[in-house]
XYZ file of C-alpha atoms in Angstrom:
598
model
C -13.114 -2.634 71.523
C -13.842 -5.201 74.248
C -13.949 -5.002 77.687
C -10.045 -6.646 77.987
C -8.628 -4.631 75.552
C -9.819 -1.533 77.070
C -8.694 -2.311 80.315
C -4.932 -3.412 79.238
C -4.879 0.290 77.710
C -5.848 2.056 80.208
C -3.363 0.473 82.122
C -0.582 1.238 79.817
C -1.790 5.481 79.954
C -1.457 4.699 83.954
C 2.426 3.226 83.695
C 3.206 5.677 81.405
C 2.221 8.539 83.179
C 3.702 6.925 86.410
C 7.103 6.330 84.822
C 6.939 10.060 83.808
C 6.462 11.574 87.259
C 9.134 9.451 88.562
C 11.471 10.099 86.362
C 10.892 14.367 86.435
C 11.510 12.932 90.403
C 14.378 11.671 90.048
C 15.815 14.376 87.686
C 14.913 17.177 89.877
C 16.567 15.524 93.093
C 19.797 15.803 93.941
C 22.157 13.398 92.389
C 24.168 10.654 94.240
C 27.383 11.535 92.232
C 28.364 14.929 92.915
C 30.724 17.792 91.056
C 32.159 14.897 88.367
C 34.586 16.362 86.441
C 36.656 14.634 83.506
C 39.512 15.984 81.445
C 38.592 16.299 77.720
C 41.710 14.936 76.685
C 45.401 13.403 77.279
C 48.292 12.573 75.791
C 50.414 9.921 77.804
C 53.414 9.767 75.706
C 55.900 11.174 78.341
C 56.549 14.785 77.377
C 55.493 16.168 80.023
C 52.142 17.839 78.847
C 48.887 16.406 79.888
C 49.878 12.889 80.532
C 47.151 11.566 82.592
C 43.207 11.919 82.643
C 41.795 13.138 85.984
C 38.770 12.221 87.575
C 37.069 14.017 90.379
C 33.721 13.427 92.000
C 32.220 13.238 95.436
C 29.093 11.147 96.929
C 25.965 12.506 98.320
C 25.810 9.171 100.428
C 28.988 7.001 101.432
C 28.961 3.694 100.027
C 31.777 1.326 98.836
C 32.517 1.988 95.205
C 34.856 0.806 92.025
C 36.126 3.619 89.565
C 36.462 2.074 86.411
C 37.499 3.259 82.993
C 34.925 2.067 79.776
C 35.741 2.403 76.562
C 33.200 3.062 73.622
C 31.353 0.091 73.760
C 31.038 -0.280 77.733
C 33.590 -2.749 78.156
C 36.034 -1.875 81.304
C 39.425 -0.592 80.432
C 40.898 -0.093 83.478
C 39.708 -0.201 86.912
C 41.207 2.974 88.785
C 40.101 2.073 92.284
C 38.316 0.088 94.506
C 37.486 0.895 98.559
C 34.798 3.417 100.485
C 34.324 6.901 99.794
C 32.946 9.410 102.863
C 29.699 10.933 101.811
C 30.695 14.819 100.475
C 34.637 14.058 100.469
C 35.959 15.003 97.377
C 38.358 12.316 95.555
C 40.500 12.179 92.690
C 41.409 9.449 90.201
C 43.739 9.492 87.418
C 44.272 7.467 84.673
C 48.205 6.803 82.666
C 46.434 5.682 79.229
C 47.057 1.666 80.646
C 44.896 -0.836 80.614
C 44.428 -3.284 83.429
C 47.503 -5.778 82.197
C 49.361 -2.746 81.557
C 49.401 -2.528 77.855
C 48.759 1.015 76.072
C 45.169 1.478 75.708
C 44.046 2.538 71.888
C 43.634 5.831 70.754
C 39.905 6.945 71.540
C 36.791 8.371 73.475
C 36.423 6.803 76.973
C 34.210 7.489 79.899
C 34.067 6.153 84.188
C 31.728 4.244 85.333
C 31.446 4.522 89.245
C 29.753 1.013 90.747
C 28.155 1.946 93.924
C 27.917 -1.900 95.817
C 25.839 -0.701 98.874
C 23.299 0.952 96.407
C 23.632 -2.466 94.341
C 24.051 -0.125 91.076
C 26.719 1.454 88.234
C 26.121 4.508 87.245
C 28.447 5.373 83.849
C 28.369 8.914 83.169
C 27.386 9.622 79.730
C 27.937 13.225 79.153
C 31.697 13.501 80.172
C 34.239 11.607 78.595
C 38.124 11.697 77.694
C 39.890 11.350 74.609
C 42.998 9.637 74.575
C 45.527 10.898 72.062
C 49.388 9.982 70.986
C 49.108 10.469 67.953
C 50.707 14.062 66.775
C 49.619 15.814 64.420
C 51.113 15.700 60.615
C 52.183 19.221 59.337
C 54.324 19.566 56.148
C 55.925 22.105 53.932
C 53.556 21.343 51.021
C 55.404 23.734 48.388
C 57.337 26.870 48.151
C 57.015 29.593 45.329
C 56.669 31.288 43.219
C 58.339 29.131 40.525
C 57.135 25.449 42.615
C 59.122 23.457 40.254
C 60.862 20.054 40.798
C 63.470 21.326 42.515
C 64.236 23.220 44.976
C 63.232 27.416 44.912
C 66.077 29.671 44.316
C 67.442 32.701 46.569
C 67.530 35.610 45.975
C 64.223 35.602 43.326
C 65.474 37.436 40.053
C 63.091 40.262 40.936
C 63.585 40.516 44.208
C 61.720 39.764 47.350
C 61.088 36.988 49.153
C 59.432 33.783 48.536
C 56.228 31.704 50.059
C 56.597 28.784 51.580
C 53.021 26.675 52.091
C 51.946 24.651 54.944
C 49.811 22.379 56.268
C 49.654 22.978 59.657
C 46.961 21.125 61.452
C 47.133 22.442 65.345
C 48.235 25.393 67.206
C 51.175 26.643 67.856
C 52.984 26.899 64.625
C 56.713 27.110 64.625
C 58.522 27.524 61.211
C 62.493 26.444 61.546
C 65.271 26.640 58.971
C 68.090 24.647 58.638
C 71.176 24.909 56.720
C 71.930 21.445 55.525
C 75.210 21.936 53.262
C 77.836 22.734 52.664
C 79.379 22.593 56.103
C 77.370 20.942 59.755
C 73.634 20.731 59.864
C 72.802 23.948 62.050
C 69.283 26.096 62.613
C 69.511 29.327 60.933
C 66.298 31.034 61.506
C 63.355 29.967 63.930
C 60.046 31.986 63.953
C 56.809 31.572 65.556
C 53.633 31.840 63.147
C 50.013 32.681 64.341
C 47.599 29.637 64.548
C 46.305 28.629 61.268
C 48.329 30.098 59.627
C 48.675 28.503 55.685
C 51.521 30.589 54.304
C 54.940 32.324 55.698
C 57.127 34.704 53.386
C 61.323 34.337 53.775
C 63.701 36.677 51.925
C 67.052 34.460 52.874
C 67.486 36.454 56.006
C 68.263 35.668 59.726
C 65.269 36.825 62.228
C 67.584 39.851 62.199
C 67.893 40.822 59.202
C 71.529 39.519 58.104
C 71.729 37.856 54.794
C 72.121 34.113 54.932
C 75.556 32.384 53.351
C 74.719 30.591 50.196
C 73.928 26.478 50.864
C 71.118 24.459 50.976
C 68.363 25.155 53.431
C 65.611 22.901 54.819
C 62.405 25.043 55.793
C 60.560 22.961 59.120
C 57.277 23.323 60.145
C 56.175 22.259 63.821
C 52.578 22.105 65.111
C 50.678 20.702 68.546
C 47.326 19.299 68.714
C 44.999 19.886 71.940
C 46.416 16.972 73.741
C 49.743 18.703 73.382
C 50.983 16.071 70.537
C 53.946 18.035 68.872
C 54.061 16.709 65.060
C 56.993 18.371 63.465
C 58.043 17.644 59.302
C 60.298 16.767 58.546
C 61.254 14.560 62.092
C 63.567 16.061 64.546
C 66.394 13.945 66.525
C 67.025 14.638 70.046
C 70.036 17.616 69.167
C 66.656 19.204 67.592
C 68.349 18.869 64.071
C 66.517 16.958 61.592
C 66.845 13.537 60.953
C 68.573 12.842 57.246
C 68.077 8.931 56.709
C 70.639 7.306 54.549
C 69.273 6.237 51.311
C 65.672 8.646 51.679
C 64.490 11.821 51.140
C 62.718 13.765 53.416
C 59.067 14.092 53.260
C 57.090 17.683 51.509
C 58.960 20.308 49.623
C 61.026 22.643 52.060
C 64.318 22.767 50.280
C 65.162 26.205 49.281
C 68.950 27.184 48.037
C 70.594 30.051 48.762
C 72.751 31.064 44.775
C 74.608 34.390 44.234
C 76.415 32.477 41.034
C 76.642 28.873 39.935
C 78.548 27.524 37.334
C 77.629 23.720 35.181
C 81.140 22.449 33.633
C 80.696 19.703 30.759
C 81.265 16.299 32.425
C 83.264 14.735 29.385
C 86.525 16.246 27.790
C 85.782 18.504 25.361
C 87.593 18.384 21.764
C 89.972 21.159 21.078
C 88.445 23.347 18.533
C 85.172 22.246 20.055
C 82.438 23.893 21.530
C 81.956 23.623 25.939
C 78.879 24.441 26.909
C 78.619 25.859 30.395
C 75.264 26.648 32.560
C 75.683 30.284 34.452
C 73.161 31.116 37.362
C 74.148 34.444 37.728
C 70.226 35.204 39.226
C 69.935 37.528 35.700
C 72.855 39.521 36.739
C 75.544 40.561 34.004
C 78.808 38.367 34.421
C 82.241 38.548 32.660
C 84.495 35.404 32.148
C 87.824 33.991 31.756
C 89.578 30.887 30.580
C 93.118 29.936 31.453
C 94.920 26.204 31.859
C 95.601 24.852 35.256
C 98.765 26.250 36.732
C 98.743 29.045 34.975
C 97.772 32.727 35.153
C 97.395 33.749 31.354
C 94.267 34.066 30.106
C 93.289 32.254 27.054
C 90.405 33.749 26.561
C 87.336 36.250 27.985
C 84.059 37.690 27.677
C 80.872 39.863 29.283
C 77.600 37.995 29.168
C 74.155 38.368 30.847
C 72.384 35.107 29.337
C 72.474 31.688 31.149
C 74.810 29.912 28.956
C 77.985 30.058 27.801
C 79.262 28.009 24.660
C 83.154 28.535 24.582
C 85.815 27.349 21.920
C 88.336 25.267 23.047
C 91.544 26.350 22.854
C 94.335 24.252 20.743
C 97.217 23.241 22.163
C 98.130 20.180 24.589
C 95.290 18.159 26.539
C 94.850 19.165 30.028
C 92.486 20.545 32.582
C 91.516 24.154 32.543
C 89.550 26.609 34.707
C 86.666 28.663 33.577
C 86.246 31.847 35.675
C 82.710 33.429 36.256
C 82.482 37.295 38.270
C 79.611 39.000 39.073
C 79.577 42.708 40.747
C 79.877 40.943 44.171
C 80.663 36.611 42.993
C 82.940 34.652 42.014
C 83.191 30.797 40.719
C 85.571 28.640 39.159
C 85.146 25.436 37.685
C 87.876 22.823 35.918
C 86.603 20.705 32.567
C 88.954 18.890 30.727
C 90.061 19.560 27.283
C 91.278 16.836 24.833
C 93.697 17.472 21.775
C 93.367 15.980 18.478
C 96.488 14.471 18.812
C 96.694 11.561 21.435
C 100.006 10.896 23.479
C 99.315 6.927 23.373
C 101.512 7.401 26.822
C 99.500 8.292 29.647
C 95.659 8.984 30.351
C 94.552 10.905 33.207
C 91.365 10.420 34.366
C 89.549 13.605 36.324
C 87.274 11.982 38.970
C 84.089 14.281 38.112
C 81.422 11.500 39.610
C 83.217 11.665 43.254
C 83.404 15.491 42.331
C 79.642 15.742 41.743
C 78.642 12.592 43.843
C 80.221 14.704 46.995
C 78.536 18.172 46.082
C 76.540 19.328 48.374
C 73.792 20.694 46.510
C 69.506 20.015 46.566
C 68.454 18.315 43.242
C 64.764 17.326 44.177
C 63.539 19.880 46.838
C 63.515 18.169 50.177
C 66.476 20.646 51.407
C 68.880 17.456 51.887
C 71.692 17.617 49.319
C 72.239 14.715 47.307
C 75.288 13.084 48.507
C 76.615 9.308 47.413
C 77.929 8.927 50.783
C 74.452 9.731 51.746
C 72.944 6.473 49.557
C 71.050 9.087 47.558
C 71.628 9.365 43.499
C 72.576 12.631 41.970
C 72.903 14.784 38.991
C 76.371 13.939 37.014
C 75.375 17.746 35.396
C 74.693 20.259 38.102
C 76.369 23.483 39.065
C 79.231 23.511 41.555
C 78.411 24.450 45.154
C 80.331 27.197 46.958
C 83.391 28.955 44.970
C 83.223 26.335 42.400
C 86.213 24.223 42.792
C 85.733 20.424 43.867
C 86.151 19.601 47.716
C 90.556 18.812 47.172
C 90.841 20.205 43.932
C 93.047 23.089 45.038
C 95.326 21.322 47.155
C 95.605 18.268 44.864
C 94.589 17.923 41.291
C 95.543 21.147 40.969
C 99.192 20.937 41.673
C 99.511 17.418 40.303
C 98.390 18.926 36.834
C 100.635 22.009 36.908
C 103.286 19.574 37.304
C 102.299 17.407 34.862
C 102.420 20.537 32.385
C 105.436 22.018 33.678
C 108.095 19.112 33.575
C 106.420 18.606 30.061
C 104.807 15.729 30.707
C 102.819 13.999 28.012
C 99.157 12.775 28.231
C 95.548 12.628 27.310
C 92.986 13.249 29.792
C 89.416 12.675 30.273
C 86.836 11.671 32.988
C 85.708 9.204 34.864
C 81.580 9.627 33.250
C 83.052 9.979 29.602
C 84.985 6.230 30.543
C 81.515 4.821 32.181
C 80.034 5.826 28.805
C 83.212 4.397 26.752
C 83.580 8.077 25.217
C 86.614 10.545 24.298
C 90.212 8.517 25.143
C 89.964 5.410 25.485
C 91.657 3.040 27.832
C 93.264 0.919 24.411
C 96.486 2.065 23.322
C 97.778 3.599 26.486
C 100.601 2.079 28.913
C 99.379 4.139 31.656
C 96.264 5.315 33.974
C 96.907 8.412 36.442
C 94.025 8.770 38.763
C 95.330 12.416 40.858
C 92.478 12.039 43.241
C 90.070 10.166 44.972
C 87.420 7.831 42.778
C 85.012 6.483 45.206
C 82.330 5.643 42.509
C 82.708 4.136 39.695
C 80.018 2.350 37.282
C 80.990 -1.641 37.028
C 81.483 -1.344 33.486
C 84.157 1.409 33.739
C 85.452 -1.125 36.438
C 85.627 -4.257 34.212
C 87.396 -1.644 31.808
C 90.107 -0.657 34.008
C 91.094 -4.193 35.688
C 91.438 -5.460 31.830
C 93.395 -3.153 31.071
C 95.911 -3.562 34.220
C 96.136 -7.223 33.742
C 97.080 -6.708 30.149
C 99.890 -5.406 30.875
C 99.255 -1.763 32.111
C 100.421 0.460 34.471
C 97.573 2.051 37.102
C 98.884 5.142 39.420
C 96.419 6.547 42.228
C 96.557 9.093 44.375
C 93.383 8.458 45.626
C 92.210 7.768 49.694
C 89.960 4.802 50.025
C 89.195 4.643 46.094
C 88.173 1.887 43.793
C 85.519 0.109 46.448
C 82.316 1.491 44.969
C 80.057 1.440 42.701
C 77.364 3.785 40.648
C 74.839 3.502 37.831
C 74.940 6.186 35.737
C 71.142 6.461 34.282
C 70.770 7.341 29.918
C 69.431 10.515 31.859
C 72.686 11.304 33.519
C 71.853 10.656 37.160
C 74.016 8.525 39.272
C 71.971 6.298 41.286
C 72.279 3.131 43.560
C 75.666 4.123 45.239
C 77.431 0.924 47.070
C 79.238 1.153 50.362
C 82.772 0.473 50.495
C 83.607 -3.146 49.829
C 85.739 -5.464 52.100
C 88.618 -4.880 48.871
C 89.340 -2.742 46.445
C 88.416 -2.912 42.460
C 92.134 -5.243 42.166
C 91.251 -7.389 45.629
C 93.522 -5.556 47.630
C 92.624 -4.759 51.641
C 92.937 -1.250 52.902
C 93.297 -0.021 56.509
C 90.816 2.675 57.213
C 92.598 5.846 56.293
C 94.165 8.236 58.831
C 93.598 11.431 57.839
C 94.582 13.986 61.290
C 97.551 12.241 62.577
C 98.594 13.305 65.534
C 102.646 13.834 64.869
C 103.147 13.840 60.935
C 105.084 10.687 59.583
C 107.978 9.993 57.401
C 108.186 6.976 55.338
C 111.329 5.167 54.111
C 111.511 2.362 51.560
C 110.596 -1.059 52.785
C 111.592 -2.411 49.681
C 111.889 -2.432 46.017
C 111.618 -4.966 43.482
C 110.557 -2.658 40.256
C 112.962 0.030 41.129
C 109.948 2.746 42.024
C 111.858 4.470 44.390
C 115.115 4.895 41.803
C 116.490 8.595 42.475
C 115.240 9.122 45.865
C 117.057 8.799 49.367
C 114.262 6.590 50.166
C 112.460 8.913 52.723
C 109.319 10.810 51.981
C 107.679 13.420 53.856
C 106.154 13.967 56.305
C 102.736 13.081 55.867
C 99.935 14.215 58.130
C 97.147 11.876 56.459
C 98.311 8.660 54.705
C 96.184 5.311 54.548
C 98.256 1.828 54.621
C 97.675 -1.079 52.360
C 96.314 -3.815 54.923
C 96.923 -6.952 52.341
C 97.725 -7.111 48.751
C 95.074 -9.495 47.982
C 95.605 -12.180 44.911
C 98.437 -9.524 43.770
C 102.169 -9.506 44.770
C 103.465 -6.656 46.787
C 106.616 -5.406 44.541
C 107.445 -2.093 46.408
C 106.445 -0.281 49.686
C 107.804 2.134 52.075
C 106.490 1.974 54.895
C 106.072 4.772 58.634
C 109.323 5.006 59.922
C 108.246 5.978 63.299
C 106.733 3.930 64.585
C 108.210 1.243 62.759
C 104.894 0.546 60.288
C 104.074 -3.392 58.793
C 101.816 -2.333 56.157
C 103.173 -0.265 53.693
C 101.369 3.505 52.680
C 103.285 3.721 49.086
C 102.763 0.052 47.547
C 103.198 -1.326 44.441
C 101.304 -4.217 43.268
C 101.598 -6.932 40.149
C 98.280 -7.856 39.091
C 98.079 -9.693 36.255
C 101.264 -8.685 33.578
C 100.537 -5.129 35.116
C 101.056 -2.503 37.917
C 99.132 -1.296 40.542
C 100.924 1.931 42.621
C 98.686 3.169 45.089
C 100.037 6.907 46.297
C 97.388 7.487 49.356
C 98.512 10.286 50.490
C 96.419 13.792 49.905
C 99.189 16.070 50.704
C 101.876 14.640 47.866
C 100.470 16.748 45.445
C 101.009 20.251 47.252
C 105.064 18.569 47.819
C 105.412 19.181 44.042
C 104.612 23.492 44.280
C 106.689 25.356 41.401
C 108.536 27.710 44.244
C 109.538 24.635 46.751
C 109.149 21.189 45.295
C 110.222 18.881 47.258
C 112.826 16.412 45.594
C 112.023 13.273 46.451
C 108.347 13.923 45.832
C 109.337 15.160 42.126
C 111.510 11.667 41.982
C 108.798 9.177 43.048
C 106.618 10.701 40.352
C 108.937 10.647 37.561
């Protein structure tokens, strides 16, 4: 090694040991900033919990110094102050999640960097730091068993007990909620708070108390905070706390459960006399006895005592019409109407039973996300599904009921079938009939049942509807039998017409008197009807020409309620009014109801 080489290393083992002796120096004095403290975390999204990120420190020496926030890769965020600092006064910064042009700084680590301008020196300290956080966590109701199936799990279990619902809860806190989303107002039920980490929680259909829970569809909600007090709740809550059903979606996870004691599954065409129904009974493996009997009437046709979960019944002879199949358990009861077809065809008059705005309007879970699956709601449906509640369609009592019972007891002639066996061009067909009696509302109906039924009116025949803002939708009804891509209400009905929005609480009931009458459709009556209490009033008659009307007689109304239209070489007579039917009861009808429907 030569002379200059030696020399240059020696001089490097002098620096080094130099550096290291200043450095133990400088680690073993006192520091210049004093007591730092940083919090580990914030969350600045304005709930109230931890919104800022405090800084506290204090100078062995005054100096004049600049508090900055630095994010990851040193670059100033925000500057949090700038002026003198007392040596050994204690100060305190805090920081709103900003940057400097006021903009919400990203999610991630940060740390201060204190610039001490006498000392001609930043110091950045390294081993504290904050993490800025909005982002909540994302818990969800992953599944609920035993069965975990494709729809939603079943109350009470067949054997008993209760059933598990699974969660992913990342957080603390856990909060498990559920929500009874049909039939009836979105309302909590239960709430309950669940240890942290916790992966599983057991419900039996109970309240926190104990008491049974009515039977529905239920929504179980699972609500978690991180350490930055993020809440992340599934599915999301609106500011009432109730959960927030999009139109058209689904929620996300698997928390539907439904609450069953007995369920009944009607056919969804007419059945054939002589013909087999087949009915699906969720009886939750309880033993069930059953009765058939005809609308209107209180004889029973026929009976039985089953425990399986179907039923395949003959159909009866005798005339067409719509007839109630009766299901009792020990404690349950359900009733459902199906529509029975004879082999000989009255050529006169079809009625057509609305069983897609039946089913499209029954509140009951079909995919397990504890919504039900509602048209109105933009969601498709099952055509074949059991009937919530005791059974009966949402009207049915109060008016196809009574309309058919007076159909059959002033011997009135027809065929009947349903709106799904027309979509699918099935049973009775439109040909060959003057006449079309729709004795409810039809909100949906698929375009080719549509085309069908505006053919046949401009050909000549005669359409009667009892229905409250029908004919201005449409459904697709799937090979699988699922009604999907419900329409909202169009400007005009299926035969152009424009319809007021319908008022359904009047204040004062109304009477209406003829307005007048160019087909004779008010022939036999005084020319008064009523009162009504909910009516809806024809707004414009569209391409068609308004033949008949009666009209509010107080106030004096412009559009009529009861209007008759010619479309085409046929008739259009729109009845609006959901509480005609219940005028035509076998103890009290009332006259000039029982005349207007001749």
């Amino acid at each position: 090694m030569s002379r200059l080489a030696a020399g240059v290393f020696a001089a490097l083992v002098v620096a080094t040991f130099g550096a290291f002796f200043v450095a133990q120096r400088l680690k073993n004095s006192p520091s210049v900033v004093q007591q730092f403290r940083l919090g580990p975390f914030f969350s600045p999204n304005r709930d109230g919990r931890f919104e800022r990120a405090y800084v506290t420190f204090k100078l062995k020496r005054a100096d004049d110094v600049t508090v900055a926030v630095v994010n990851a890769e040193g670059d100033v965020v925000r500057r949090l102050a700038s002026r003198r600092i007392a040596a050994y006064t204690p100060v305190r910064f805090g920081w709103d999640g900003r940057t400097d042009d006021g903009a919400r700084a990203p999610d991630g680590t940060y740390r201060v960097r204190i610039t001490l301008r006498t000392e001609g020196r930043s110091i950045t300290i390294m081993n504290r730091s904050t993490r800025l956080d909005v982002t909540p966590p994302r818990p969800l109701v992953t599944s609920i068993g035993p069965e975990k199936g494709p729809g939603p799990e079943l109350l009470p279990l067949p054997k008993g007990g209760p059933l598990t619902v699974h969660l992913r809860a990342p957080g603390r806190r856990p909060i498990v909620r559920v929500f009874k989303t049909g039939p009836g107002p979105l309302k909590l039920a239960r709430e309950e708070a669940l240890p942290d980490g916790a992966k599983t929680w057991d419900w039996d259909g109970t309240t926190k108390s104990g008491r049974r829970l009515s039977p529905g569809t239920y929504l179980v909600s699972i609500e978690v905070r991180d350490q930055a007090g993020n809440r992340g709740v599934s599915p999301p809550l609106g500011r009432n706390g109730l959960p927030r059903t999009p139109y058209g979606g689904r929620l996300p996870g698997r928390g539907g459960v439904t609450i069953r004691y007995l369920g009944v599954q009607p056919p969804s065409a007419p059945v054939a006399v002589g013909a087999g129904a087949e009915f699906g009974i969720d009886a939750r493996k309880q033993p069930w006895t059953w009765t058939l009997r005809r609308v209107g009437s209180t004889r029973v046709l026929k009976r039985g005592r089953k425990t399986s979960a179907r039923l395949r019944v003959t159909a009866p002879g005798g005339r067409s019409g719509a007839y109630l199949l009766t299901v009792r358990t020990a404690r349950h009861r359900a009733t459902v109407p199906f529509a029975i077809q004879s082999k000989r065809a009255s050529r006169r008059v079809l009625v057509v039973l609305p069983v897609m705005t039946w089913q499209g309007r029954n509140p009951v879970d079909d995919d397990g996300d504890g919504l039900p699956n509602l048209l109105d709601r933009g969601t498709g449906a099952k055509l074949a599904r059991v009937y919530a509640g005791d059974g009966l369609p949402a009207g049915f009592a109060t008016r196809d009921a009574p309309l058919l019972a007076w159909l059959d007891r002033t011997n009135k002639r027809y065929d009947v079938t349903t709106d799904a066996a027309l979509a699918r061009n099935t049973g009775p067909t439109l040909s060959g009939h003057r006449a079309v009696l729709l004795p409810s509302d039809v909100r949906w109906l698929p375009r080719s049942a549509q085309v069908r039924l505006r053919r046949f009116v401009r050909g000549g025949g005669r359409l009667g509807s009892l229905g409250v803002d029908s004919l201005r939708r449409e459904v697709s009804l799937t090979k699988r039998n699922r009604m999907v891509d419900p329409t909202a209400a169009a400007s005009i009905d299926l035969f152009g017409a424009k319809l007021r929005p319908p008022l359904l609480r009047a204040a004062k009931p109304v009477t209406l008197v003829d307005a007048g009458d160019d087909i004779q459709l008010f022939l036999g009556t005084n020319g008064q009807f009523g009162p009504f209490a909910a009516y809806q009033e024809l707004e414009s008659p569209g391409g068609s020409k308004l033949v008949a009307g009666a009209v509010t007689q107080e106030p004096l109304g412009d559009h009529p309620v009861i209007a008759a239209t010619r479309t085409g070489k046929g008739l259009v007579i729109r009845l609006p009014l959901p509480q005609l039917p219940s005028k035509l009861s076998a103890r009290a009808p009332d006259p000039q109801a029982v005349a207007l429907l001749q």
